[in-house]
Coordinates of C-alpha atoms and ligand atoms in Angstrom, one line a residue:
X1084 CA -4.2 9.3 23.6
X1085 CA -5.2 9.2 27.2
X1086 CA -4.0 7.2 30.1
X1087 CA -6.5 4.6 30.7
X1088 CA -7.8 3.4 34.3
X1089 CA -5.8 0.7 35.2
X1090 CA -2.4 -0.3 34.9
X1091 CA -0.3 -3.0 33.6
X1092 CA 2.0 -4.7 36.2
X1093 CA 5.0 -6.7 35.0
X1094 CA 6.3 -9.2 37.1
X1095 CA 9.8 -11.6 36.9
X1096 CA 9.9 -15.4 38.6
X1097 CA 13.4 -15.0 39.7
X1098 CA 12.3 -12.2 42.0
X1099 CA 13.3 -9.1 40.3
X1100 CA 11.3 -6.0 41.8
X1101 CA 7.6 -5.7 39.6
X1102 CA 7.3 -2.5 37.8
X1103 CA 3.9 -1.0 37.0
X1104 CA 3.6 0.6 33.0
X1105 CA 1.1 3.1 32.2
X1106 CA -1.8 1.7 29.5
X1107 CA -2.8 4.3 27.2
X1108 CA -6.2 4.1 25.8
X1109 CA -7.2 5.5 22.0
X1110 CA -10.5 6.9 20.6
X1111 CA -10.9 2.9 19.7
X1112 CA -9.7 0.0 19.3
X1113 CA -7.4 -1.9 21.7
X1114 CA -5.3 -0.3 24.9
X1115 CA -1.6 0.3 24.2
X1116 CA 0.9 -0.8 26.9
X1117 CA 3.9 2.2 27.1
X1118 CA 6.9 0.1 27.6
X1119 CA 9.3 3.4 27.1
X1120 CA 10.5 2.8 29.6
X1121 CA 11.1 -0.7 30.0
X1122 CA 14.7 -1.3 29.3
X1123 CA 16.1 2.1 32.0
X1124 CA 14.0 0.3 34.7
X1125 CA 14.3 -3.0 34.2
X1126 CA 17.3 -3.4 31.2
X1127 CA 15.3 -5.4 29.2
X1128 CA 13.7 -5.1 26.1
X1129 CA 10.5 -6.6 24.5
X1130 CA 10.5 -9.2 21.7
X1131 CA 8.6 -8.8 18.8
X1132 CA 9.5 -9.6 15.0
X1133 CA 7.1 -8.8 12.4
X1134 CA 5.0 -6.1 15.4
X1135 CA 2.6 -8.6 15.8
X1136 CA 1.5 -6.9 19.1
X1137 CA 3.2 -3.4 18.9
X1138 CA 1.4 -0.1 18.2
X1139 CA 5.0 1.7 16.7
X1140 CA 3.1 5.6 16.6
X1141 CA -0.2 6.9 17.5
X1142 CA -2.4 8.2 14.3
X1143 CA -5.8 9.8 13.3
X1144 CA -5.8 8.6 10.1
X1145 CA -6.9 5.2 9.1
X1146 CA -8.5 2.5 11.5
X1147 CA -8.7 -1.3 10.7
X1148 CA -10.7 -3.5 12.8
X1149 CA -9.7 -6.8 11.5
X1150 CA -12.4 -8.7 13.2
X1151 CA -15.1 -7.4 12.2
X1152 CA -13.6 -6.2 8.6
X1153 CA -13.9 -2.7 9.1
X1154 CA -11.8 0.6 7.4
X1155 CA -12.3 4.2 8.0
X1156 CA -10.2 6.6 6.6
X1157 CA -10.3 9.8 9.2
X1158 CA -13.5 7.8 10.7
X1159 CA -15.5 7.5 7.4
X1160 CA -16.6 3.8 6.3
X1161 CA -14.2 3.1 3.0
X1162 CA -17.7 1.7 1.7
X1163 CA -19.4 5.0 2.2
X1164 CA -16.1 6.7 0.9
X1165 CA -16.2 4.8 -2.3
X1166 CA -19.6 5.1 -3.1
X1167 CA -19.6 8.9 -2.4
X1168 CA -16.7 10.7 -2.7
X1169 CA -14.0 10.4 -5.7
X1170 CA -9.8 9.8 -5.1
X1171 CA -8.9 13.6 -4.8
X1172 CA -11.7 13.9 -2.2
X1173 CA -10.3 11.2 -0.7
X1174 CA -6.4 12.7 -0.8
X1175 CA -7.9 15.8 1.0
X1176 CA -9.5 13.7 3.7
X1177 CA -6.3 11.6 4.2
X1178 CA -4.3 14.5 4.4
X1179 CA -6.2 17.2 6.2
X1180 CA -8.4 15.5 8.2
X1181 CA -11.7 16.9 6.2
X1182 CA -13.7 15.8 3.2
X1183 CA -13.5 19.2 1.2
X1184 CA -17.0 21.3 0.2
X1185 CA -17.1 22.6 -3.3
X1186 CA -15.1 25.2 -2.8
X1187 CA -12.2 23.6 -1.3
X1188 CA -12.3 20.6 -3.7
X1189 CA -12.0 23.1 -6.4
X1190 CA -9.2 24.5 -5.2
X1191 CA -7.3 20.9 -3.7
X1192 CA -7.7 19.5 -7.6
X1193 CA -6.1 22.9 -9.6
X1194 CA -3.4 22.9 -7.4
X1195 CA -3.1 19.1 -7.8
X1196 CA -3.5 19.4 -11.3
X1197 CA -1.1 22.7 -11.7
X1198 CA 2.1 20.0 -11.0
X1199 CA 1.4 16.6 -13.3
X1200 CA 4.1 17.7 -15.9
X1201 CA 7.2 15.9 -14.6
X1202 CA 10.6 17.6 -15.4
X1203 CA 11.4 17.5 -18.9
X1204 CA 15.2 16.4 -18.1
X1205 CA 13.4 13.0 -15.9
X1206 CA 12.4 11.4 -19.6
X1207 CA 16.3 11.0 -20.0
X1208 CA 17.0 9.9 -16.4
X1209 CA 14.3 7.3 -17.3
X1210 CA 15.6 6.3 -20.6
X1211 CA 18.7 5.0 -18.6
X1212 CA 16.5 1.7 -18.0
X1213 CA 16.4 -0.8 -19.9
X1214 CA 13.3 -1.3 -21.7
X1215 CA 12.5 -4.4 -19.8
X1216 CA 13.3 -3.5 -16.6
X1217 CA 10.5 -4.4 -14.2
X1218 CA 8.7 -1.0 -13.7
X1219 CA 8.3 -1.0 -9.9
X1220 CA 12.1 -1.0 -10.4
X1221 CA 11.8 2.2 -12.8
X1222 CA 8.9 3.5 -9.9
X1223 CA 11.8 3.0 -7.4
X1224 CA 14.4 4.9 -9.0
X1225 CA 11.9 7.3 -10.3
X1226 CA 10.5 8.4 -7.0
X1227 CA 13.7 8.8 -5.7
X1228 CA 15.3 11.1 -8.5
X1229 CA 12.4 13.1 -7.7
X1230 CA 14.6 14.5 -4.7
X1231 CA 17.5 15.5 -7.2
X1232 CA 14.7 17.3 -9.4
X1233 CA 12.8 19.3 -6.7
X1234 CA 15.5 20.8 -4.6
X1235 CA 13.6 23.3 -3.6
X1236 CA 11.3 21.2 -1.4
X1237 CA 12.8 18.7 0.3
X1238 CA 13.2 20.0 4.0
X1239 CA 11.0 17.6 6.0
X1240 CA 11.4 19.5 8.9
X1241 CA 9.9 22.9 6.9
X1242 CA 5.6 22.6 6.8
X1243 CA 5.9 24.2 3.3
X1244 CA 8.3 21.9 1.5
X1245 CA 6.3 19.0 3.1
X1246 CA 2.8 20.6 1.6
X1247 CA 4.7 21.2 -2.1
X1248 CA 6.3 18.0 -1.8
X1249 CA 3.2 16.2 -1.1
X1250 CA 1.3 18.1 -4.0
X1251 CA 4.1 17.3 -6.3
X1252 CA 4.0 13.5 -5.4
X1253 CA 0.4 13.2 -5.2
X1254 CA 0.0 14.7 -9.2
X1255 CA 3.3 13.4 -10.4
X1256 CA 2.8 9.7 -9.8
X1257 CA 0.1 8.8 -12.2
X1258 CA 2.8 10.7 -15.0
X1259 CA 5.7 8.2 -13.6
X1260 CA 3.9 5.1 -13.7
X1261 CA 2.6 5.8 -17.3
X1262 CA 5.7 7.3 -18.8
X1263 CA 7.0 4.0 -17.2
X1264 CA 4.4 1.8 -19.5
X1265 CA 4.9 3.8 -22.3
X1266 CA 8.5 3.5 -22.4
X1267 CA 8.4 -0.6 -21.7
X1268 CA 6.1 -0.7 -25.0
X1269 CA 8.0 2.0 -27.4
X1270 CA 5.7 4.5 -27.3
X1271 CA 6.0 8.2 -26.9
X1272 CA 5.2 9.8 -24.0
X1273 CA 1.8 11.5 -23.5
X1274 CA 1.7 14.9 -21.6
X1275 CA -0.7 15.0 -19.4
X1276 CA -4.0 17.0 -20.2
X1277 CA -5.4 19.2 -17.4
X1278 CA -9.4 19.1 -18.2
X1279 CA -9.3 15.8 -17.3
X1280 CA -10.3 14.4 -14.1
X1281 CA -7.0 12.5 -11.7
X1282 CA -8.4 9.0 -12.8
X1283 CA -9.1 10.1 -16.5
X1284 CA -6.1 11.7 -17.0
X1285 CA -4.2 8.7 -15.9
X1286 CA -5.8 6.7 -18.7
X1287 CA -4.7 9.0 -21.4
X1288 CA -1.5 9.1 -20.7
X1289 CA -1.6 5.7 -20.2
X1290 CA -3.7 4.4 -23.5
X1291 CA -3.6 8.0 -26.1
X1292 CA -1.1 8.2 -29.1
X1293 CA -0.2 11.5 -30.3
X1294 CA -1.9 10.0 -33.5
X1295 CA -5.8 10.0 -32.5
X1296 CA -8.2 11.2 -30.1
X1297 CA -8.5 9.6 -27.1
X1298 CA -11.8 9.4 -25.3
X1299 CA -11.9 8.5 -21.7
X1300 CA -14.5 5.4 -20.9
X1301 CA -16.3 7.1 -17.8
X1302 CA -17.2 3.7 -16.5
X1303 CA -13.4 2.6 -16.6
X1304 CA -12.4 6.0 -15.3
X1305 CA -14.7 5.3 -12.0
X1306 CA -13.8 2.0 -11.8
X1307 CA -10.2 3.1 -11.9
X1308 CA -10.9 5.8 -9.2
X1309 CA -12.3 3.4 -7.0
X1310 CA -9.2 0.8 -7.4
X1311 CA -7.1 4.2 -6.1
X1312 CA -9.3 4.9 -3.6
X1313 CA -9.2 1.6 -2.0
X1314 CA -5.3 1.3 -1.7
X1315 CA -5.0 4.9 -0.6
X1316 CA -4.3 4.3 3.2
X1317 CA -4.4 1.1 5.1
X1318 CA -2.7 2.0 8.5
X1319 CA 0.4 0.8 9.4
X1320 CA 1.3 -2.2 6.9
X1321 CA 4.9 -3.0 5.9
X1322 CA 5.1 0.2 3.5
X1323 CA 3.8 2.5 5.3
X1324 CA 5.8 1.9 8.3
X1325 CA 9.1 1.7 6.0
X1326 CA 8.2 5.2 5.1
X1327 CA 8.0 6.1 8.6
X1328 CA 10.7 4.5 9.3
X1329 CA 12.9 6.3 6.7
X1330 CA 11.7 9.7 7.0
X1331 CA 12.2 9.0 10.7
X1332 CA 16.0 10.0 10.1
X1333 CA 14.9 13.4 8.7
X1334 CA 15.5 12.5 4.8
X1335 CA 13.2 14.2 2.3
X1336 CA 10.1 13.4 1.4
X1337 CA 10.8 11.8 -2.0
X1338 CA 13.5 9.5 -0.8
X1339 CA 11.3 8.1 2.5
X1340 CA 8.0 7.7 -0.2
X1341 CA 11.0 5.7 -3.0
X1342 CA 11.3 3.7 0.3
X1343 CA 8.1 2.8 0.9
X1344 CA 7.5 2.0 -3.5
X1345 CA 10.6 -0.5 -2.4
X1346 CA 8.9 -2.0 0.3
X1347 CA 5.2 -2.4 -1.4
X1348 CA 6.9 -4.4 -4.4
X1349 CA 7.3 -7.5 -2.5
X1350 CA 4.8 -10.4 -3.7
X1351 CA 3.5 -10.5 0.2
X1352 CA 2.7 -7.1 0.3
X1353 CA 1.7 -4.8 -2.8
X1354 CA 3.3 -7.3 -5.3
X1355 CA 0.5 -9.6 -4.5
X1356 CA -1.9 -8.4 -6.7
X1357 CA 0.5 -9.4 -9.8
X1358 CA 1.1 -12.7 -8.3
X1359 CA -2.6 -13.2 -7.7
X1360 CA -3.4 -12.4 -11.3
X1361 CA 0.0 -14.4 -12.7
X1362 CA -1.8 -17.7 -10.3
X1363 CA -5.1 -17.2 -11.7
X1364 CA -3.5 -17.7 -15.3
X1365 CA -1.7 -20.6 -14.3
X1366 CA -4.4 -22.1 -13.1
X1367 CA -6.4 -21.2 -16.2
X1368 CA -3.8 -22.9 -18.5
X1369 CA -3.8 -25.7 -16.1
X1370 CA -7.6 -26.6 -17.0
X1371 CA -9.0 -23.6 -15.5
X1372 CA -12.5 -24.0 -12.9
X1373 CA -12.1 -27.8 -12.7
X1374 CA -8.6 -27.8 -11.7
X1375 CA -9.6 -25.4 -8.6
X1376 CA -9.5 -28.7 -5.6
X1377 CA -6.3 -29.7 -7.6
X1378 CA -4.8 -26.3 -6.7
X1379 CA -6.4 -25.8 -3.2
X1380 CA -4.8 -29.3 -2.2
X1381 CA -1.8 -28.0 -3.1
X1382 CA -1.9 -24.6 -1.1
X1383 CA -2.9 -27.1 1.9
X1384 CA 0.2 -29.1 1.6
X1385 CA 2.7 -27.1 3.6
X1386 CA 5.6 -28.7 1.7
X1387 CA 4.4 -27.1 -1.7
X1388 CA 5.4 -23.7 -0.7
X1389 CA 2.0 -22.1 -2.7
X1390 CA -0.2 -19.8 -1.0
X1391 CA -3.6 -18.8 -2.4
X1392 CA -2.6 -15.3 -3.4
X1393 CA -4.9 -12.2 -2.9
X1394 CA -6.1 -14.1 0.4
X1395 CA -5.0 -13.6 4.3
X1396 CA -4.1 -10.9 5.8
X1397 CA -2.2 -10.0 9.0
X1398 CA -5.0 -7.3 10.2
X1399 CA -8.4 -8.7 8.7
X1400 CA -9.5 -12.2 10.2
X1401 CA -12.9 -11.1 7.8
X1402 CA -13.6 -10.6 4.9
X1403 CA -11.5 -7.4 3.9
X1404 CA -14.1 -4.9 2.7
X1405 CA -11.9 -3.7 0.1
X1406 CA -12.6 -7.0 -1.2
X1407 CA -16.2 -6.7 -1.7
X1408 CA -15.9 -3.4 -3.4
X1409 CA -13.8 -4.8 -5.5
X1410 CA -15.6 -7.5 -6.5
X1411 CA -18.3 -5.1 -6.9
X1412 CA -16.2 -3.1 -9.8
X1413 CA -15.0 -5.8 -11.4
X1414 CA -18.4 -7.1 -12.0
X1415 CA -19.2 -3.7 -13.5
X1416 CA -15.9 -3.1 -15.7
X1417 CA -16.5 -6.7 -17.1
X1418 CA -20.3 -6.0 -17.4
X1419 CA -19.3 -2.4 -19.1
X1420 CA -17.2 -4.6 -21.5
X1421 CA -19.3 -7.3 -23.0
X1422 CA -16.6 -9.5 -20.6
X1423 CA -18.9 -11.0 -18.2
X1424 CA -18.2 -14.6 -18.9
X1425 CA -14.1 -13.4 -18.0
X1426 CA -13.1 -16.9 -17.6
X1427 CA -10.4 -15.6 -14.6
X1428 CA -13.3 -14.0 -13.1
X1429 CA -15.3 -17.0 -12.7
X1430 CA -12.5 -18.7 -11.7
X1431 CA -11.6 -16.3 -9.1
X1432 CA -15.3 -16.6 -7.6
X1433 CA -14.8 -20.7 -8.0
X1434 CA -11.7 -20.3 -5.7
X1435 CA -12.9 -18.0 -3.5
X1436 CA -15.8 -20.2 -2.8
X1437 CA -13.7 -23.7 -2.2
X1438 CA -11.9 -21.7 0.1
X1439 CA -14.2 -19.8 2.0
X1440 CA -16.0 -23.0 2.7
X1441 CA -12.8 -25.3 3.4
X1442 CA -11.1 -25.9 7.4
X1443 CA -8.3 -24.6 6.1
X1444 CA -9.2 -21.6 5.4
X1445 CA -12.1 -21.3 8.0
X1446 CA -9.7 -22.7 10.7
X1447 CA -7.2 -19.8 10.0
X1448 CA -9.8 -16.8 8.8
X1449 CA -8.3 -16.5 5.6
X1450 CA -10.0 -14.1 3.5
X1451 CA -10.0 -12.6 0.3
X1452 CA -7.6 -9.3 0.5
X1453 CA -8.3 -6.3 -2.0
X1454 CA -5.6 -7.6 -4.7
X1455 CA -7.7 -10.7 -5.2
X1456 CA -10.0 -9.2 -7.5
X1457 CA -7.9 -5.7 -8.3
X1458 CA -5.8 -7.5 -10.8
X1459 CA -8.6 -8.8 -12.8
X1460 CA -10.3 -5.1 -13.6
X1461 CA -7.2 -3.9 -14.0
X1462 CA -6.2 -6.5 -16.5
X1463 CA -9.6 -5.9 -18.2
X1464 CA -8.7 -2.2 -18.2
X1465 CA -5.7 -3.0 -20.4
X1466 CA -3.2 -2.3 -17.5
X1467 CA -0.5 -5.0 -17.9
X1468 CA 0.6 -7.0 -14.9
X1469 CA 3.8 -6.0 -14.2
X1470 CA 2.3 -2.3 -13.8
X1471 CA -0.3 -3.3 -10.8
X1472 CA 1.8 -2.5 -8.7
X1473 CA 3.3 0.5 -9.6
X1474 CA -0.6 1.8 -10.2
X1475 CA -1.0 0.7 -6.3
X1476 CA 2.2 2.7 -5.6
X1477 CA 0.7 5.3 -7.5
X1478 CA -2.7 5.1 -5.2
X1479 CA -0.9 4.2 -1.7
X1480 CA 1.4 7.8 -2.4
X1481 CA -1.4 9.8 -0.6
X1482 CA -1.4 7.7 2.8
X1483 CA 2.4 7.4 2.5
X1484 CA 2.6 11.0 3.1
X1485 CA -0.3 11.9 5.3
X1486 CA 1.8 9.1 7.6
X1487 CA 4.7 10.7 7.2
X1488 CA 3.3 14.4 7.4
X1489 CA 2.0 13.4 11.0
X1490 CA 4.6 11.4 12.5
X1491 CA 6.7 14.7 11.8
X1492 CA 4.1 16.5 13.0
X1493 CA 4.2 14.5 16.4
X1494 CA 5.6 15.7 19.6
X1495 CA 6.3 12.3 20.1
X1496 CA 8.2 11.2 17.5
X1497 CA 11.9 10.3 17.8
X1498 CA 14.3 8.3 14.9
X1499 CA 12.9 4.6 15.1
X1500 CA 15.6 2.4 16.3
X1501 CA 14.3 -1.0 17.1
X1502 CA 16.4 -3.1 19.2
X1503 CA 17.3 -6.9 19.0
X1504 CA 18.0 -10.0 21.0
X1505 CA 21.9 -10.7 20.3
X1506 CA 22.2 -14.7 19.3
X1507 CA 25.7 -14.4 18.0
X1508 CA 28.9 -15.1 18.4
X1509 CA 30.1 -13.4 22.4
X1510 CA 33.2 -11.4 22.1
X1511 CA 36.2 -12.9 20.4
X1512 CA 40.0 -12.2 19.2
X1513 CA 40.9 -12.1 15.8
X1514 CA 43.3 -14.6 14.6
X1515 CA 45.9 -13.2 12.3
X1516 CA 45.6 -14.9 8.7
X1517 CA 48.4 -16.8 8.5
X1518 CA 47.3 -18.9 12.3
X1519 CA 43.6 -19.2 11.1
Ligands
ACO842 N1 -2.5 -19.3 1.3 C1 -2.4 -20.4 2.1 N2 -2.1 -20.3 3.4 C2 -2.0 -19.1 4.0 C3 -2.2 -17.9 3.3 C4 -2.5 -18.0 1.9 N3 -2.6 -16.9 1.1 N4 -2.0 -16.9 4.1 C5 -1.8 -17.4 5.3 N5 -1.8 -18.7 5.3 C6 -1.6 -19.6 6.4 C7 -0.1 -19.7 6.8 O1 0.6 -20.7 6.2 C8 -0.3 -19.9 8.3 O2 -0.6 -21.3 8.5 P1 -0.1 -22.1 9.8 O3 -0.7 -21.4 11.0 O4 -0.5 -23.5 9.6 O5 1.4 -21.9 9.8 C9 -1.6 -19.2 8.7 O6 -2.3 -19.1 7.5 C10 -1.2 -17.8 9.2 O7 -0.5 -17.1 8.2 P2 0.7 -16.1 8.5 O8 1.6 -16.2 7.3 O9 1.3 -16.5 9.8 O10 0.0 -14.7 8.6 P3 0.7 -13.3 8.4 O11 -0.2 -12.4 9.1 O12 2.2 -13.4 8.8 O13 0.7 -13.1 6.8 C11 0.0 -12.4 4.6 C12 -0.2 -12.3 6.2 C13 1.5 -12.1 4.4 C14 -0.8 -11.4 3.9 C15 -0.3 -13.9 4.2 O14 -1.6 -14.1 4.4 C16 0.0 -14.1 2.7 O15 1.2 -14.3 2.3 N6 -1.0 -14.0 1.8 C17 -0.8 -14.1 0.4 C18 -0.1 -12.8 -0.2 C19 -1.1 -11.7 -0.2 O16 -2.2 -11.8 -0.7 N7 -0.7 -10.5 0.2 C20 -1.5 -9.3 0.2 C21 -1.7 -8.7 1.5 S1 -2.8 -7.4 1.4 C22 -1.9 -6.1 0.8 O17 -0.7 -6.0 1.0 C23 -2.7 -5.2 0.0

């Protein structure tokens, strides 16, 4: 970052001296005001739940611009990324900085693919759950035993055990997240096989039996390549920042990335790609396409406490472009099927339409966000809905630790401590019991 021209000059009406704060300007995208200082010059701090104006780190990886519904990962269009690169390409940009040649791709996936088994002794760790146990609640437990499995790399602070813990997360997760399934539904666990590509692989261990061949479906395998591509890095949403956040106090990797799997399950976040699918089925059983105003009154009426899931977002006031890909894939997973008259499908489109054209909607740039259409190829992929999220967990890993990996990196970068504005009680003495 780079001190920009001008200044920002704060001023106070009941005639405390001004003080000036330096603006800092980026490669793009707005100025930051550095207000470091603030509270030794003028004991006051700024106010600002939810950060809906405060940059909390400066980063090279991901940019957003909301406006105009624009993502690049390490300055690469995610449109461009998606259509020409696959998820461990993506991984290497995301955490390098480069999109690897040949050579270096080679090398990035054996390494990847040398750590997918998980520790034998973590089958029994996760046979502690119970079978119905939500599995973002077996993802978050998982993640974190990871730390009592891999001693030998859990020094944030030490460049190598952040590169083998990184590796090991990357290649472990899709192994978690399917042992995970394949425990809710009785079945055994499938090792993972190596000559299989990071999407493919996650499909066999997800859909093989020890008792046939299983043959990967490449257009399902892209689709689900894509779908991991997509949620790989978005900046600094809730998650992302939890890991930050967490790994801020020098904890290990695995422990700040169980965080951040914690954070992404709620419904407003990563969770909302279950509740999007779980409303479109609702609606279906409701009447389906002709009960769409029905719904979209109801979403209006602030008292009804529905939201349209899989639309707004607090970055995109456009069309997010994850969207459109999305939309894209789903049309070809359903097409690949024989599903293309999916009747959530069409009434996803019938929604989206209502809404894009209704004040409502218009007034407040609500959007369709990526889950809106993610849970439908999923669900056509045979991915059940409780596990959408944990397959996002799985995707978002790779920009959970390239955040991480450069906020340690950062010359900068101090334990986050936000501060607040006290509303409570001022001081008072305690009573003993008996007198209360
Ligand atoms: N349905 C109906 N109304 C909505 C929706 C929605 N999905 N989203 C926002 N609004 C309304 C709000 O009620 C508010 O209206 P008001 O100004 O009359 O009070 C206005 O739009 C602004 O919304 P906020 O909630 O203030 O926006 P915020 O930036 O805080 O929230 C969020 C963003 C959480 C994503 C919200 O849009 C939402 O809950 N969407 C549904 C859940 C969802 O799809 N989440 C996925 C996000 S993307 C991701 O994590 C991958």
């Amino acid at each position: 970052m780079k001190l920009a021209d001008n200044k920002a000059t704060l001023s106070f009406s009941n005639g405390s001296p001004k003080i000036e704060l330096p603006v800092y300007s980026g490669s793009v995208g707005p100025d930051v005001i550095d207000i470091r200082k603030l509270y030794a010059q003028t004991g006051m701090f700024t106010y600002d739940p939810g950060f809906m104006s405060t940059a909390a780190c400066q980063s090279t990886i991901t940019y957003i611009d909301g406006d105009k519904g624009e993502l690049l990962y390490r300055g690469y269009p995610i449109e461009q990324i998606a259509t020409n690169c696959d998820f461990l390409e993506t991984c290497h940009l995301l955490l390098y900085g480069n999109l690897p040649d040949v050579a270096a791709k080679a090398k990035f996936t054996k390494t990847v693919t040398n750590h997918t088994m998980v520790n034998e002794q973590m089958q029994f760790f996760l046979r502690g759950f119970r079978r119905d146990a939500h599995p973002m609640a077996i993802m978050t437990g998982l993640v974190g035993a990871l730390s009592a499995f891999y001693h030998d790399s859990t020094d944030i602070n030490n460049p190598e055990h952040r590169e083998i813990s990184a590796i090991r997360l990357i290649a472990k997760m899709p192994t978690l997240v399917a042992m995970a399934y394949k425990y809710s539904v009785g079945q055994p666990f499938m090792y993972p096989k190596n000559n299989l590509g990071y999407a493919g692989n996650f499909l066999h261990m997800m859909f093989a039996t020890p008792c046939e061949q299983y043959t990967v479906n490449p257009v399902i395998e892209r689709a689900l390549d894509r779908i991991f591509i997509l949620h790989a890095d978005h900046e600094q949403n809730a998650s992302t920042s939890t890991v930050r956040l967490c790994g801020s106090s020098g904890t290990n990797p695995f422990a700040a990335i169980a965080a951040g799997v914690a954070c992404l399950w709620g419904p407003a976040h990563g969770g909302a790609n279950e509740a999007a699918l779980n409303m479109l089925e609702d609606i279906q059983k409701m009447g389906g396409v002709s009960k769409v105003g029905e719904f979209i009154s109801q979403v209006k009426d602030k008292n009804s406490g529905i939201k349209l899931m899989g639309f707004g977002h607090r970055v995109y006031k456009n069309y997010d472009p994850r969207a459109k890909l999305m939309q894209e894939t789903c049309r070809e997973v359903l097409s690949s099927l024989g599903l293309e008259n999916d009747p959530l499908f069409k009434l996803a489109m019938a929604l989206e339409k209502i809404a894009l054209e209704d004040d409502y909607f218009v007034q407040r740039k609500l959007y369709p966000n990526v889950d809106f259409y993610s849970g439908i190829v999923q669900r056509a992929i045979g991915i059940p809905t409780s596990l959408f999220t944990a397959v996002f967990a799985l995707a978002r890993t790779v920009g959970w630790i390239a955040q991480l990996n450069e906020m340690i990196g950062d010359p900068e970068y101090k334990i986050g401590r936000p501060r607040q504005l006290f509303t409570g009680s001022e001081q008072r003495q305690v009573v003993p019991i008996g007198q209360r």
